[in-house]
Tab-separated table of C-alpha atoms in Angstrom:
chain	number	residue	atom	x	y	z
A	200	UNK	CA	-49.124	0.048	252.209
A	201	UNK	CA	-50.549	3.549	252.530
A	202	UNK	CA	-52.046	4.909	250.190
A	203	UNK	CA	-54.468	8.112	249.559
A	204	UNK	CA	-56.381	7.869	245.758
A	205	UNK	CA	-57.787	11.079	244.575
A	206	UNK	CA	-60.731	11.041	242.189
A	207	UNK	CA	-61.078	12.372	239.114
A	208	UNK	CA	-57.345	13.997	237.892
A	209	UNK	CA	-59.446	16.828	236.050
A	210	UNK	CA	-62.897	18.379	236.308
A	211	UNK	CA	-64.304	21.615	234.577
A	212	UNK	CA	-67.461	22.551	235.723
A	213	UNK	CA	-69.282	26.006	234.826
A	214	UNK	CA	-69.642	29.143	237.084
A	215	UNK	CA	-71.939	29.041	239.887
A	216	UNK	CA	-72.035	25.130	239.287
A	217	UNK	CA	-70.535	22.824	242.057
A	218	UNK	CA	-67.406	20.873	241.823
A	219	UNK	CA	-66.915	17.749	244.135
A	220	UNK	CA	-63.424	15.871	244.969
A	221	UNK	CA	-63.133	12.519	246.221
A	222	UNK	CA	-60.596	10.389	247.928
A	223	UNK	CA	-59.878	7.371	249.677
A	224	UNK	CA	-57.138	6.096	252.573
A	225	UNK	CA	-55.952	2.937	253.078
A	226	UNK	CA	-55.054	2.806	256.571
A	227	UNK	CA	-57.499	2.672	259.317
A	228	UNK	CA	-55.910	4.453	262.007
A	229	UNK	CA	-55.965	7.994	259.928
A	230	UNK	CA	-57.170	10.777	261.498
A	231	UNK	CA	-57.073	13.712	260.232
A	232	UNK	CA	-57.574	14.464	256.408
A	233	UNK	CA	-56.101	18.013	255.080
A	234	UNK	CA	-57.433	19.273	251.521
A	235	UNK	CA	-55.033	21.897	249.797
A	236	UNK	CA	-55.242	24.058	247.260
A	237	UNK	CA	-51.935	24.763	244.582
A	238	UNK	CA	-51.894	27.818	241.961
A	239	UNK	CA	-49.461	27.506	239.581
A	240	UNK	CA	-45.818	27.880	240.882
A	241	UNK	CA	-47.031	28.289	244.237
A	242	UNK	CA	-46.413	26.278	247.233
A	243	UNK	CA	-50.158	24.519	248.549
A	244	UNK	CA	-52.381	26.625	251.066
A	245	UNK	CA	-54.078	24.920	253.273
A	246	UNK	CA	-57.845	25.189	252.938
A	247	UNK	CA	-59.888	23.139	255.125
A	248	UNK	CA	-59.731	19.975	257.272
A	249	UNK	CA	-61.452	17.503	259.101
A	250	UNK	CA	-60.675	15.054	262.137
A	251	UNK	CA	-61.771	11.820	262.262
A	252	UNK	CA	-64.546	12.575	265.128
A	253	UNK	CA	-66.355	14.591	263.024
A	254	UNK	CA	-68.582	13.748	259.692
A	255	UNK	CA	-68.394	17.435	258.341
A	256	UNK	CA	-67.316	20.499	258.537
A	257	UNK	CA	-68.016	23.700	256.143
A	258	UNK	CA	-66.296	26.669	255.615
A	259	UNK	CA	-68.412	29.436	253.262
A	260	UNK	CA	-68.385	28.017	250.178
A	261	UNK	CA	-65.993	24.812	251.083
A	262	UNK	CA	-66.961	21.568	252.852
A	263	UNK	CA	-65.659	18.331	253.724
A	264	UNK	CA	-67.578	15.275	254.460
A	265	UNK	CA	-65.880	11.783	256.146
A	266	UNK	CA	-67.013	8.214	256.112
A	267	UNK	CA	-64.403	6.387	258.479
A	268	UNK	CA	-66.752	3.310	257.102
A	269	UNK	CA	-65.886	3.595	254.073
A	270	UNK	CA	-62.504	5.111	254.108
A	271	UNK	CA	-63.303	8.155	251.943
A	272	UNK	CA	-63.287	11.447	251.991
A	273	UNK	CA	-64.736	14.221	249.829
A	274	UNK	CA	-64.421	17.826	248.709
A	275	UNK	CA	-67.408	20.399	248.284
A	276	UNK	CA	-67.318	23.610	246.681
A	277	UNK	CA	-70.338	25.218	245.692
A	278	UNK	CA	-70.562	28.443	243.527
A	279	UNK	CA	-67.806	27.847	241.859
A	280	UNK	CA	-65.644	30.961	240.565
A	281	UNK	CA	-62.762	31.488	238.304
A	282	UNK	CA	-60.385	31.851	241.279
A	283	UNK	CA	-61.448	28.452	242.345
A	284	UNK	CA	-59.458	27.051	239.537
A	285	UNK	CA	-56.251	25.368	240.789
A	286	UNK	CA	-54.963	21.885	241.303
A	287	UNK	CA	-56.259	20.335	244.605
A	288	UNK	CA	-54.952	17.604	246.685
A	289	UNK	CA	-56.400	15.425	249.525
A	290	UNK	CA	-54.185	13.835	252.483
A	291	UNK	CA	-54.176	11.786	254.986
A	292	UNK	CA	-52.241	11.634	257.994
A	293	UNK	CA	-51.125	8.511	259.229
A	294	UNK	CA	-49.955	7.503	262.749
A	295	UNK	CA	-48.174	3.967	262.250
A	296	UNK	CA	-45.444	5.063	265.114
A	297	UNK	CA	-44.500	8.544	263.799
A	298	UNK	CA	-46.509	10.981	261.630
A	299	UNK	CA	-46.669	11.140	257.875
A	300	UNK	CA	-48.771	12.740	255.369
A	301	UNK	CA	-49.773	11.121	252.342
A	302	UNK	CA	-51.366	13.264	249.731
A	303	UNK	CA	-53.447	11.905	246.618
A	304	UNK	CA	-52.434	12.530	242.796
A	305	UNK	CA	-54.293	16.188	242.783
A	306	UNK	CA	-57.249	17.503	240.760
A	307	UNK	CA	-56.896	20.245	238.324
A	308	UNK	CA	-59.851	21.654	238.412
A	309	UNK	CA	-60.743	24.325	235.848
A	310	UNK	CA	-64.183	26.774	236.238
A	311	UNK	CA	-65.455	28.058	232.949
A	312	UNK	CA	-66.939	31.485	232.880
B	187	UNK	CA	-47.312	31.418	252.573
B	188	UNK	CA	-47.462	31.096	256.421
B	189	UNK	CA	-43.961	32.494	257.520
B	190	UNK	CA	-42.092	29.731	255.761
B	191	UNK	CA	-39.349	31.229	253.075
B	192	UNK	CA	-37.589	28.666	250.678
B	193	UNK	CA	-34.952	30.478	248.569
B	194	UNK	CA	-34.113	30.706	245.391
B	195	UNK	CA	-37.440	30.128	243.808
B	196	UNK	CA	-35.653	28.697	240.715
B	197	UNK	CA	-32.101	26.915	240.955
B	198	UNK	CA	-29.855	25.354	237.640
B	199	UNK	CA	-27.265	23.347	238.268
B	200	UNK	CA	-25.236	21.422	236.062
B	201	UNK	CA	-25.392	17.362	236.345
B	202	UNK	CA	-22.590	15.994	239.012
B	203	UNK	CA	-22.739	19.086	241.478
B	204	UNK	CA	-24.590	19.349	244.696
B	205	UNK	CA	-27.109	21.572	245.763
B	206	UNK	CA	-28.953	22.654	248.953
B	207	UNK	CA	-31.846	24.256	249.437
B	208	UNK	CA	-32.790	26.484	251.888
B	209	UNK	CA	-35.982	26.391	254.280
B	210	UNK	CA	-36.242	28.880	257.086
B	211	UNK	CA	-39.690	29.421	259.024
B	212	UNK	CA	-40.671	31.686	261.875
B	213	UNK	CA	-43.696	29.850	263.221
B	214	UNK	CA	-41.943	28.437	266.171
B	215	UNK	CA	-43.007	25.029	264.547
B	216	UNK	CA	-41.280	21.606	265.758
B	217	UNK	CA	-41.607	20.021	262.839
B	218	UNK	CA	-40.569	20.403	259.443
B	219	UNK	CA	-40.691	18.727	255.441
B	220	UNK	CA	-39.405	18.015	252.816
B	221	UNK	CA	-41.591	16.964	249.430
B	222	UNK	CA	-40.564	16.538	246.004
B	223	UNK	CA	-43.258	17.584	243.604
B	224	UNK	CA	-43.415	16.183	240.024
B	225	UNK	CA	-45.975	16.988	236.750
B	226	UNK	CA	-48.930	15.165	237.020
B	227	UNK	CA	-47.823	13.400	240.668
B	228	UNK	CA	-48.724	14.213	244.228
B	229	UNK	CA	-46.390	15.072	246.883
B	230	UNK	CA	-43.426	12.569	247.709
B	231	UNK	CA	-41.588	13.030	251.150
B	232	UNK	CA	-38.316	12.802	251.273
B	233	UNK	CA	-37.218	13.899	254.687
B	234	UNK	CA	-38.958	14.912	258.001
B	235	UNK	CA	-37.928	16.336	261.008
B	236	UNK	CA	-39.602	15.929	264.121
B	237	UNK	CA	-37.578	18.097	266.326
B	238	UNK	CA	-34.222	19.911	266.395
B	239	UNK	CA	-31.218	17.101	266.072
B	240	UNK	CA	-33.626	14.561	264.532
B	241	UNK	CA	-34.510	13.602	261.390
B	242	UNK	CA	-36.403	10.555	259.157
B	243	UNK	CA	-36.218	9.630	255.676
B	244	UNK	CA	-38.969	9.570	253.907
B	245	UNK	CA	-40.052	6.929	251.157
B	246	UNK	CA	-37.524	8.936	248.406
B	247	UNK	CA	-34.439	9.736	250.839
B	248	UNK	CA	-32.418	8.141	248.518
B	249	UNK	CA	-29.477	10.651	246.562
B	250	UNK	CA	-31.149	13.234	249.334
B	251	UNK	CA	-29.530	14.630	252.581
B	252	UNK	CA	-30.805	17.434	255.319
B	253	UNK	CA	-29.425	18.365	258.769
B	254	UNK	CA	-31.748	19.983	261.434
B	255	UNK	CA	-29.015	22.393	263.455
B	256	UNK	CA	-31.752	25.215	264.462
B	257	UNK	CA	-35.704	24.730	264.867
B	258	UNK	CA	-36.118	27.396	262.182
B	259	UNK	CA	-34.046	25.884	259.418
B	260	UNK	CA	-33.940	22.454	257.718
B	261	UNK	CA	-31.773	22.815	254.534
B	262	UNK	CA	-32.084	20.261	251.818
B	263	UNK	CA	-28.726	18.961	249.766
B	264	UNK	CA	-29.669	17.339	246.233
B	265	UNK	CA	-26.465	15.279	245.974
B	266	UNK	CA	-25.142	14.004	242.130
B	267	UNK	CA	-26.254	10.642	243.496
B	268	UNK	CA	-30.101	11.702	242.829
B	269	UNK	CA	-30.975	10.170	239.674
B	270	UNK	CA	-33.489	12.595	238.503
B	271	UNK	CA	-33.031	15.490	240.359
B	272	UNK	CA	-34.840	18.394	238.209
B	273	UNK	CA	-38.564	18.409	240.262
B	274	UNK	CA	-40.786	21.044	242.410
B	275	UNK	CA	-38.955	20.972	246.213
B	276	UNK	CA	-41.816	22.186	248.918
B	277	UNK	CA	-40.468	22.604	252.213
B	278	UNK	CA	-43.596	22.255	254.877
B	279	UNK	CA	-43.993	22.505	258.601
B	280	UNK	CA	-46.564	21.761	261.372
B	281	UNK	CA	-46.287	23.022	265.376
B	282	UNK	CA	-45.756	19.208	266.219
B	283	UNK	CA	-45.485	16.192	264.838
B	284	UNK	CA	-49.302	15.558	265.097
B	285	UNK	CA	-48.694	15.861	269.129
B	286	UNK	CA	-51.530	17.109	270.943
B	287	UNK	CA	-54.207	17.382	268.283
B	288	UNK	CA	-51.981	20.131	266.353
B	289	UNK	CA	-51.591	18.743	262.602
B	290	UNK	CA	-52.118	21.095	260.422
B	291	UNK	CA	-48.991	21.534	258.030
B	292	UNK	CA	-47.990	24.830	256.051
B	293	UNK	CA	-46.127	24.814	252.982
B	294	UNK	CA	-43.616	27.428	252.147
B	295	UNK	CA	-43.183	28.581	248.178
B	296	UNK	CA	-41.554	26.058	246.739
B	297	UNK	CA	-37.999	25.986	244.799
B	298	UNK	CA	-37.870	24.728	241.277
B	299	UNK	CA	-34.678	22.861	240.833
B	300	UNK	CA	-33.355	22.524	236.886
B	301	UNK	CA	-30.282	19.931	236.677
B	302	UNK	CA	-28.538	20.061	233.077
């Protein structure tokens, strides 16, 4: 059925260092692939996305990269900061006659000054 | 949080009673969410709505109920037929469902449901 997975569950990596976010769909026909970011007791704010027709797409420090091939997708943040830390969660939308969002297991990630 | 209110932020309820949650947005958005939100989990839908009148279960709809009156509201009821109610409740929306290249969903606060 569909399914997003969402590698790894935690990651601390140092100031300045980058932190990279991986996940992978199940269902061809996704197009469009949402990455949020949650602080605690917060509701998730959206912070970038990317369409099928396109491979990447960057945002300052952010950037998502897409291999339809392959089925995954992948987070980029470079320069990592304190305020960086936060759980983060991949989705994927699927179109299988009306339109759902299925979001990966999250990644706490956790920037050490 | 993208003009979507959920109130309270933190509900307690004793076991056996039903509860609804509220979810009002001012994006002029046609659809809205409902997720349920657990430790260590991702998001779970439990009910969309794709326009006014109309609404889906998700894949957790069961001991859940919502009604979609006005495009700016889509209350949530946790009946005492939801096994294990106490969980995270995010109410989301998005200007369509995923018509017209428009997908991007917003998530309001969240509402923190405690069943004793």
């Amino acid at each position: 059925g569909e399914n997003v997975e969402q590698h790894p569950s935690t990651l601390s990596v140092q100031e300045g260092d980058s932190a990279v976010i991986k996940c992978t769909y199940s269902d061809s026909a996704s197009n469009y692939f949402p990455w949020y970011k949650q602080e605690l007791g917060k509701g998730p704010q959206l912070i970038i996305d990317i369409r099928s027709n396109v491979g990447e797409k960057k945002d300052q420090r952010i950037a998502v990269t897409l291999n339809k091939t392959a089925k995954h997708f992948s987070l980029h943040i470079t320069e990592t900061q304190p305020e960086d830390s936060a759980v983060y969660f991949c989705a994927a939308m699927y179109t299988s006659g009306t339109y759902k969002y299925i979001f990966g297991t999250g990644t706490r990630l956790k920037v050490l000054a | 949080d993208g003009g979507i209110t959920q109130s309270p932020k933190y509900l307690f309820r004793k076991e056996g009673q039903n509860v609804t949650l509220s979810c009002e947005q001012n994006l002029n958005h046609d659809a809205m969410y409902w997720y349920r939100q657990d430790p260590g989990q991702g998001l779970r839908l439990i009910y969309y709505s794709q326009i006014v009148n109309d609404f889906q279960k998700g894949d957790i709809a069961e001991g859940y109920s919502v009604s979609r009156e006005k495009k700016e509201s889509f209350p949530l009821t946790v009946t005492s037929a939801q096994k294990n109610p106490t969980a995270f409740y995010l109410c989301a929306s998005s200007i369509q469902a995923g018509g017209r290249g428009q997908y991007e969903q917003y998530f309001g606060p969240g509402t923190r449901l405690t069943v004793t």
